[in-house]
Amino acid sequence: TLLVGGWMVYDDWSKQGPQIIIELASAEGLEKGKTRIRTLEVEVGQVEEITLNKDLDGVLVTARIDYEFKHLLADDSLFWVVQPSVSLSGVSGLGTILTGQYIRFTPGKSKRQSKHFRGLDSPPITPVNTPGIHLTLVTQGDFYFSKGDLIHYQGIRVGQVEEMEFNFTERKIYYKVFIEDPYHQLISSET
């Protein structure tokens, strides 16, 4: 009986997936033992513990990823909390009203594995692995755009503003934008 019991404990332990840590700004809507981690709407893990970080300006979420998905934990993987939101670019996360908030996980492409990740404050505007090109545009303040604004070419939507940042030293605004495939082929040094 002891031998069989010991073998069952060992078998269960050996098939346990890796434990990871995700740094987030807040634990709002997250519950240990209940909050799930999903990718492509498939559950791949669960939150086990939530603690404050040492600087008290965020939280550390300890989660366990299922054994069969451990190979997806590349160091460039992305994590963020999915919650209901309404913005100029649309409504998202309405399903969480019924099911509760969860952590979305997008596997990275890096060959290096990791067990420590910094979560995003908001979901990426452009889904990961979308074909196209990321660009940085600079302005002295002649124009002003917001995160989520659409980019058009002759009336056709070709991209979107993903981020904006004002550089105080240079007094310039930097916009990170994404131009979708096949329109990215129109970009040249003359654009």
Short mmCIF file of C-alpha atoms in Angstrom, two decimals:
data_model
loop_
_atom_site.label_atom_id
_atom_site.label_comp_id
_atom_site.label_asym_id
_atom_site.label_seq_id
_atom_site.Cartn_x
_atom_site.Cartn_y
_atom_site.Cartn_z
CA THR A 1 0.00 0.00 0.00
CA LEU A 2 2.83 2.39 0.87
CA LEU A 3 4.61 1.58 -2.39
CA VAL A 4 1.48 2.18 -4.50
CA GLY A 5 0.65 5.36 -2.55
CA GLY A 6 4.23 6.62 -2.95
CA TRP A 7 4.17 5.88 -6.69
CA MET A 8 0.85 7.79 -7.07
CA VAL A 9 2.27 10.82 -5.21
CA TYR A 10 5.45 10.77 -7.33
CA ASP A 11 3.47 10.36 -10.57
CA ASP A 12 1.24 13.30 -9.66
CA TRP A 13 4.25 15.45 -8.70
CA SER A 14 6.22 14.59 -11.87
CA LYS A 15 3.28 15.64 -14.10
CA GLN A 16 2.81 18.95 -12.31
CA GLY A 17 3.44 21.93 -14.56
CA PRO A 18 5.88 24.77 -13.84
CA GLN A 19 5.15 27.57 -11.39
CA ILE A 20 5.55 31.09 -12.79
CA ILE A 21 5.44 34.63 -11.40
CA ILE A 22 3.63 37.46 -13.19
CA GLU A 23 4.17 41.07 -12.06
CA LEU A 24 0.98 43.14 -12.34
CA ALA A 25 0.00 46.68 -11.32
CA SER A 26 -3.05 45.46 -9.38
CA ALA A 27 -4.84 42.29 -8.29
CA GLU A 28 -8.26 43.76 -9.06
CA GLY A 29 -10.65 40.96 -10.02
CA LEU A 30 -8.12 38.16 -9.41
CA GLU A 31 -8.66 35.37 -6.87
CA LYS A 32 -6.19 32.73 -5.78
CA GLY A 33 -7.38 29.24 -6.60
CA LYS A 34 -10.08 30.56 -8.98
CA THR A 35 -8.61 32.88 -11.60
CA ARG A 36 -7.65 30.98 -14.75
CA ILE A 37 -4.94 31.60 -17.32
CA ARG A 38 -6.06 31.18 -20.95
CA THR A 39 -4.65 31.28 -24.43
CA LEU A 40 -6.97 31.08 -27.48
CA GLU A 41 -9.80 30.54 -24.94
CA VAL A 42 -8.17 27.29 -23.72
CA GLU A 43 -7.38 27.09 -20.01
CA VAL A 44 -3.65 26.52 -19.57
CA GLY A 45 -3.15 27.33 -15.89
CA GLN A 46 -4.46 28.80 -12.65
CA VAL A 47 -3.50 31.47 -10.12
CA GLU A 48 -2.18 29.93 -6.88
CA GLU A 49 -1.07 32.94 -4.83
CA ILE A 50 -1.24 36.76 -4.92
CA THR A 51 1.15 38.90 -2.86
CA LEU A 52 2.36 42.50 -2.79
CA ASN A 53 5.74 43.19 -4.35
CA LYS A 54 8.59 44.46 -2.14
CA ASP A 55 8.13 48.12 -3.23
CA LEU A 56 4.35 47.98 -2.54
CA ASP A 57 3.59 49.41 -5.99
CA GLY A 58 2.21 46.26 -7.57
CA VAL A 59 1.48 42.59 -7.04
CA LEU A 60 3.20 39.29 -7.75
CA VAL A 61 0.87 36.61 -9.04
CA THR A 62 2.13 33.06 -8.61
CA ALA A 63 0.47 30.68 -11.06
CA ARG A 64 0.87 27.12 -12.22
CA ILE A 65 0.86 26.34 -15.93
CA ASP A 66 -0.42 22.90 -16.95
CA TYR A 67 2.34 20.40 -17.76
CA GLU A 68 1.39 19.99 -21.43
CA PHE A 69 1.78 23.76 -22.04
CA LYS A 70 5.12 24.34 -20.29
CA HIS A 71 6.97 24.58 -23.63
CA LEU A 72 4.99 27.79 -24.42
CA LEU A 73 6.69 29.82 -21.64
CA ALA A 74 9.14 31.77 -23.82
CA ASP A 75 10.74 34.83 -22.22
CA ASP A 76 8.88 37.11 -24.66
CA SER A 77 5.44 35.70 -23.80
CA LEU A 78 2.76 38.25 -22.91
CA PHE A 79 0.31 38.23 -19.98
CA TRP A 80 -2.50 40.68 -19.17
CA VAL A 81 -5.77 40.70 -17.22
CA VAL A 82 -8.92 40.51 -19.32
CA GLN A 83 -11.71 42.65 -17.91
CA PRO A 84 -14.72 44.45 -19.37
CA SER A 85 -13.84 47.77 -20.99
CA VAL A 86 -15.45 50.38 -23.21
CA SER A 87 -13.28 52.73 -25.31
CA LEU A 88 -13.35 54.66 -28.57
CA SER A 89 -11.97 51.60 -30.37
CA GLY A 90 -14.80 49.37 -29.13
CA VAL A 91 -16.12 47.17 -26.34
CA SER A 92 -14.09 44.20 -25.07
CA GLY A 93 -14.10 41.59 -22.34
CA LEU A 94 -17.88 41.39 -21.93
CA GLY A 95 -17.67 37.62 -21.32
CA THR A 96 -15.86 38.28 -18.05
CA ILE A 97 -19.07 39.71 -16.56
CA LEU A 98 -20.42 36.14 -16.35
CA THR A 99 -17.24 34.07 -16.04
CA GLY A 100 -15.06 36.44 -14.05
CA GLN A 101 -11.77 38.05 -15.02
CA TYR A 102 -8.91 35.90 -16.23
CA ILE A 103 -5.30 36.29 -17.33
CA ARG A 104 -4.73 36.09 -21.08
CA PHE A 105 -1.47 34.48 -22.15
CA THR A 106 0.11 34.83 -25.58
CA PRO A 107 3.12 32.55 -26.16
CA GLY A 108 6.29 34.20 -27.43
CA LYS A 109 8.66 33.13 -30.19
CA SER A 110 11.93 33.17 -28.26
CA LYS A 111 13.87 29.93 -27.79
CA ARG A 112 14.67 30.95 -24.19
CA GLN A 113 12.25 29.84 -21.48
CA SER A 114 11.32 31.95 -18.46
CA LYS A 115 9.35 31.67 -15.24
CA HIS A 116 9.13 35.39 -14.42
CA PHE A 117 7.06 37.82 -16.50
CA ARG A 118 5.97 41.46 -16.36
CA GLY A 119 2.26 41.69 -17.18
CA LEU A 120 0.90 44.33 -19.53
CA ASP A 121 -1.32 47.11 -18.12
CA SER A 122 -3.68 46.71 -21.07
CA PRO A 123 -4.03 44.23 -23.92
CA PRO A 124 -1.95 44.82 -27.03
CA ILE A 125 -3.95 46.70 -29.66
CA THR A 126 -2.57 44.59 -32.49
CA PRO A 127 -2.85 40.84 -31.89
CA VAL A 128 0.50 39.11 -31.65
CA ASN A 129 1.76 37.48 -34.88
CA THR A 130 -0.39 39.75 -37.09
CA PRO A 131 1.45 40.19 -40.40
CA GLY A 132 2.61 43.74 -41.08
CA ILE A 133 5.21 46.21 -39.81
CA HIS A 134 5.71 48.22 -36.61
CA LEU A 135 6.95 51.81 -37.09
CA THR A 136 7.83 54.76 -34.88
CA LEU A 137 6.60 58.17 -36.04
CA VAL A 138 7.89 61.45 -34.58
CA THR A 139 6.23 64.86 -34.47
CA GLN A 140 7.01 68.22 -32.88
CA GLY A 141 3.36 68.53 -31.84
CA ASP A 142 1.95 69.60 -35.20
CA PHE A 143 -0.50 66.70 -34.98
CA TYR A 144 -2.00 64.79 -32.09
CA PHE A 145 -3.18 61.18 -32.13
CA SER A 146 -4.42 58.86 -29.40
CA LYS A 147 -3.80 55.21 -28.68
CA GLY A 148 -6.20 53.21 -30.85
CA ASP A 149 -6.60 55.86 -33.58
CA LEU A 150 -6.91 54.35 -37.04
CA ILE A 151 -4.49 55.00 -39.91
CA HIS A 152 -6.00 55.32 -43.40
CA TYR A 153 -4.58 55.37 -46.90
CA GLN A 154 -6.91 56.76 -49.57
CA GLY A 155 -9.92 55.93 -47.39
CA ILE A 156 -8.84 52.36 -46.56
CA ARG A 157 -7.94 51.37 -43.01
CA VAL A 158 -4.31 50.21 -43.10
CA GLY A 159 -3.19 50.37 -39.46
CA GLN A 160 -3.52 51.75 -35.98
CA VAL A 161 -1.69 53.84 -33.36
CA GLU A 162 -0.54 51.45 -30.62
CA GLU A 163 1.27 53.76 -28.19
CA MET A 164 2.32 57.36 -27.75
CA GLU A 165 5.01 58.94 -25.61
CA PHE A 166 6.09 62.55 -25.10
CA ASN A 167 9.86 63.06 -24.76
CA PHE A 168 10.35 66.09 -22.48
CA THR A 169 14.02 66.54 -23.38
CA GLU A 170 13.47 66.62 -27.14
CA ARG A 171 9.97 68.14 -26.90
CA LYS A 172 8.74 65.57 -29.44
CA ILE A 173 5.91 63.05 -29.48
CA TYR A 174 6.77 59.49 -30.48
CA TYR A 175 4.00 57.27 -31.86
CA LYS A 176 4.36 53.52 -32.19
CA VAL A 177 2.11 52.40 -35.02
CA PHE A 178 1.32 49.17 -36.82
CA ILE A 179 0.68 48.95 -40.58
CA GLU A 180 -1.15 45.77 -41.63
CA ASP A 181 -0.19 43.36 -44.39
CA PRO A 182 -0.27 43.92 -47.40
CA TYR A 183 -0.31 47.71 -46.93
CA HIS A 184 3.08 47.68 -45.21
CA GLN A 185 4.55 47.11 -48.69
CA LEU A 186 3.60 50.72 -49.51
CA ILE A 187 6.05 52.06 -46.90
CA SER A 188 9.25 53.50 -48.33
CA SER A 189 11.77 56.23 -47.47
CA GLU A 190 9.45 58.67 -49.32
CA THR A 191 6.39 57.87 -47.14
#
